[in-house]
Coordinates of C-alpha atoms in Angstrom, one line a residue:
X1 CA -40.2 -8.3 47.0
X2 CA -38.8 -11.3 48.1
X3 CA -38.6 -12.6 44.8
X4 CA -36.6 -9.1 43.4
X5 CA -34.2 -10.0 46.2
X6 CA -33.2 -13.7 45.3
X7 CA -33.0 -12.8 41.8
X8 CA -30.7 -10.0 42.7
X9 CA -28.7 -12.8 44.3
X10 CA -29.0 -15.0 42.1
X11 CA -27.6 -12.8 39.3
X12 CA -23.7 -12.6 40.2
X13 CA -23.7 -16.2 40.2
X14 CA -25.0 -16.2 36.8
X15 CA -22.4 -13.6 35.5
X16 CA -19.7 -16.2 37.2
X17 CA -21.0 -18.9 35.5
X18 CA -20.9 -17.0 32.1
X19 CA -17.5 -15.3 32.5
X20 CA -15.6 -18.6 33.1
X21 CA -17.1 -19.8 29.9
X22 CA -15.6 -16.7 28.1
X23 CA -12.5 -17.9 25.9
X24 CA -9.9 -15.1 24.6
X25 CA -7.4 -16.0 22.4
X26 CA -4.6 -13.3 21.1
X27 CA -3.6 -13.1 16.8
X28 CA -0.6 -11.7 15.7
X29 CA -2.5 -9.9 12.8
X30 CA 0.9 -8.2 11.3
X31 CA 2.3 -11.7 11.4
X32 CA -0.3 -13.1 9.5
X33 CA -0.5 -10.9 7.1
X34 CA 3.5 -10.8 6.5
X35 CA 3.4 -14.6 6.7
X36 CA 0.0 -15.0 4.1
X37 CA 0.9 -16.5 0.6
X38 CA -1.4 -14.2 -0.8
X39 CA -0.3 -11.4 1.3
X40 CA 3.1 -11.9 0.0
X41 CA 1.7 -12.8 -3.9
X42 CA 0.4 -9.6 -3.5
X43 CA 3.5 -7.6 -2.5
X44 CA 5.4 -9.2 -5.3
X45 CA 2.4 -8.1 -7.9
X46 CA 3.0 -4.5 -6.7
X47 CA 6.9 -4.6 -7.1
X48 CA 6.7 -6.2 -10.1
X49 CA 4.3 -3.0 -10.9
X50 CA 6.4 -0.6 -9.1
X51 CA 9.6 -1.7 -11.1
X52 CA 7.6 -1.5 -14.6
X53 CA 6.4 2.0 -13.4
X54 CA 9.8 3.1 -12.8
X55 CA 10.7 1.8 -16.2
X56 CA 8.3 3.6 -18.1
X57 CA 8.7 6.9 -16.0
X58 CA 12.5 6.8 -16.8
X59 CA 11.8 6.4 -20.7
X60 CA 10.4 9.8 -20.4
X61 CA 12.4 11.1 -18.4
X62 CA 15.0 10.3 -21.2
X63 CA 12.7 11.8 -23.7
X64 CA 12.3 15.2 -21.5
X65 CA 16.2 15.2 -21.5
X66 CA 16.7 15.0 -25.1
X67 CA 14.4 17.7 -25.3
X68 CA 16.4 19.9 -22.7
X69 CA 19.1 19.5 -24.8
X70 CA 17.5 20.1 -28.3
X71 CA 16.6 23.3 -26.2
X72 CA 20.2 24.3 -25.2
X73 CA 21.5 23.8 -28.5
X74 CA 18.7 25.8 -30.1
X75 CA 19.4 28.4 -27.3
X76 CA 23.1 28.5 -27.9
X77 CA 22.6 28.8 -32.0
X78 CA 20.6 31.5 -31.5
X79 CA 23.4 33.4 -29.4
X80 CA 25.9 32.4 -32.1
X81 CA 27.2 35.7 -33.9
X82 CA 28.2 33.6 -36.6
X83 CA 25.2 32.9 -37.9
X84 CA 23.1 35.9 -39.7
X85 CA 20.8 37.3 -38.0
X86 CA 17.3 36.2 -39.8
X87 CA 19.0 32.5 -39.0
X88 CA 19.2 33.0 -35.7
X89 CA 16.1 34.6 -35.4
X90 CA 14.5 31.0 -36.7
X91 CA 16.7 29.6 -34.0
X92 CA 15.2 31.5 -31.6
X93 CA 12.0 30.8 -32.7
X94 CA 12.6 27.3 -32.5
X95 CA 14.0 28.0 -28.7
X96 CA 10.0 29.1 -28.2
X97 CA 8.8 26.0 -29.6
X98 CA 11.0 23.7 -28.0
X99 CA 10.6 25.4 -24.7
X100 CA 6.2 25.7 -24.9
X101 CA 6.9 21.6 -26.0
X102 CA 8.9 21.4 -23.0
X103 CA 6.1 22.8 -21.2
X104 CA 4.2 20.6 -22.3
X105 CA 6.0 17.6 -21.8
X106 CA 6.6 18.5 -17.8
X107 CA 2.4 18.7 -17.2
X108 CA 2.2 15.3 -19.3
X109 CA 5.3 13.9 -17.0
X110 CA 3.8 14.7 -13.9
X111 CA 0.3 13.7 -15.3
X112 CA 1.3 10.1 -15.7
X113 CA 3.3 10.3 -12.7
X114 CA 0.7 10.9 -10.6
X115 CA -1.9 8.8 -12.3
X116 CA 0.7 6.1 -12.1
X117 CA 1.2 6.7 -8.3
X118 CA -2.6 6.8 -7.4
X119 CA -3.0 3.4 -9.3
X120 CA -0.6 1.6 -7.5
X121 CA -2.1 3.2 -4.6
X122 CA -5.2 1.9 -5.5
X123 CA -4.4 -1.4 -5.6
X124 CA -2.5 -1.4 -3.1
X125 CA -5.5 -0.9 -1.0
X126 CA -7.6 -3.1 -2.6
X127 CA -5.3 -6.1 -2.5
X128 CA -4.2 -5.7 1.2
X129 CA -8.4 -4.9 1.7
X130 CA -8.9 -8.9 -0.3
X131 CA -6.1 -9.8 2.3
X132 CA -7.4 -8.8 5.3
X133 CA -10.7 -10.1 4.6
X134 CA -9.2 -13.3 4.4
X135 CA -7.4 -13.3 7.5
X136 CA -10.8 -11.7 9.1
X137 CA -13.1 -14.7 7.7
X138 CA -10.1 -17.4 8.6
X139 CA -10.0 -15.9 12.0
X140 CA -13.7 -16.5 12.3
X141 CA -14.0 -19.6 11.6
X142 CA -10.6 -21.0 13.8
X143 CA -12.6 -18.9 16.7
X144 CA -16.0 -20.0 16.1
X145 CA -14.5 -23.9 15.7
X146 CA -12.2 -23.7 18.5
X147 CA -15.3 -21.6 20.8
X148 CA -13.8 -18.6 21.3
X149 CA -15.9 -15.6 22.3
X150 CA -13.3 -12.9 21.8
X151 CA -9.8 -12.9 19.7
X152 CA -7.6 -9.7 20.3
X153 CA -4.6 -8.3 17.9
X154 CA -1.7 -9.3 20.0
X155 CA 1.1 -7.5 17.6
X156 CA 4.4 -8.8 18.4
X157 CA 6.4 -7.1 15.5
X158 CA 4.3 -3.7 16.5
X159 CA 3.5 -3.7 19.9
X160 CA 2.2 -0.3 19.7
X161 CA -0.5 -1.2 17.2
X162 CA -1.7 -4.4 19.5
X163 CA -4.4 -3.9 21.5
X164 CA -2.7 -6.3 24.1
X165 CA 0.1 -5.2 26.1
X166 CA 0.4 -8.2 28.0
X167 CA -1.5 -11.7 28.0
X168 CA -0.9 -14.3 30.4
X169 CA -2.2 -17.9 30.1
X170 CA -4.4 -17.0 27.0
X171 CA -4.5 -18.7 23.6
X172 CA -2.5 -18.0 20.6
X173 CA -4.1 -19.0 17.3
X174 CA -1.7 -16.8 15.0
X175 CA -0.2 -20.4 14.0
X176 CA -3.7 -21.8 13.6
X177 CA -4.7 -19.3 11.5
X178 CA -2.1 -19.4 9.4
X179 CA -2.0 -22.8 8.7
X180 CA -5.5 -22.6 7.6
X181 CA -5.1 -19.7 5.2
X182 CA -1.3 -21.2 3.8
X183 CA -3.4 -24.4 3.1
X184 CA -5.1 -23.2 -0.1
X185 CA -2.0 -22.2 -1.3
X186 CA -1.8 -23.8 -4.7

């Protein structure tokens, strides 16, 4: 019994010792990732991607409005009294055509809009994913090095997606970190 008791005792002064050993240190994540070479290589890539997307959706954009104009100007021969009627009975038959083509064109439009759209997407996830996995590893290391036990996302540019509100006294290895991660920039 005796011995339960002075281990009982003993035990806060144990969890003393430990908790002054415990290091925090705060990272401004959104910082880092803003600030990353390969963070901003990345968001280059993608409006360099974006801008050729753009490009190509506006080539057939042009291509649906030659067609919506074919298609007025078949529409409008085939109203034209002028003409007999067998003509504009081929007119109007071309009106069909061109307007099932136009059809047509609209589902491949928003098709390859779409598939466009969910490919940038895509990447986009996977490139800020190859980012953060970066800036995760980096963060290790700096922390592990340094002896950190715990290193909190101290947002500065979006407090509300910071898990700190307010750190006094506490280490701030967003500089660290990206020193070490802007170092293998080539």
């Amino acid at each position: 019994m005796k011995a339960l008791l002075s281990a009982l005792l003993l035990l806060p002064g144990l969890t003393v010792c430990h908790a002054a050993d415990f290091k925090v240190a705060t990272l401004d994540v959104q910082r880092v990732m803003s600030e990353y070479h390969k963070s901003q290589d990345a968001v280059k890539l993608l409006q360099q991607k974006e801008v050729s997307f753009a490009k190509e959706l506006e080539s057939l954009r042009l291509e649906g409005r030659k067609m919506v104009e074919d298609a007025e100007e078949l529409r409008r021969l085939s109203l034209e009294p002028v003409l007999s009627v067998a003509e504009r009975d081929r007119k109007k038959q071309g009106l069909d055509q061109k307007l099932a083509d136009l059809h047509d064109f609209d589902v491949r439009y928003e098709r390859a809009r779409s598939e466009r759209a969910a490919g940038l997407q895509a990447q986009a996830e996977i490139l800020h994913r190859r980012v953060l996995e970066d800036v995760l590893v980096t963060t290790r290391a700096v922390g592990e090095s340094e002896g950190f036990n715990l290193i909190l996302n101290a947002s500065r540019i979006h407090p509300e997606s910071s898990e700190v509100f307010f750190s006094k006294n506490v280490t701030d290895l967003t500089g660290k970190v990206l020193a070490k991660l802007n170092a293998t920039k080539p």
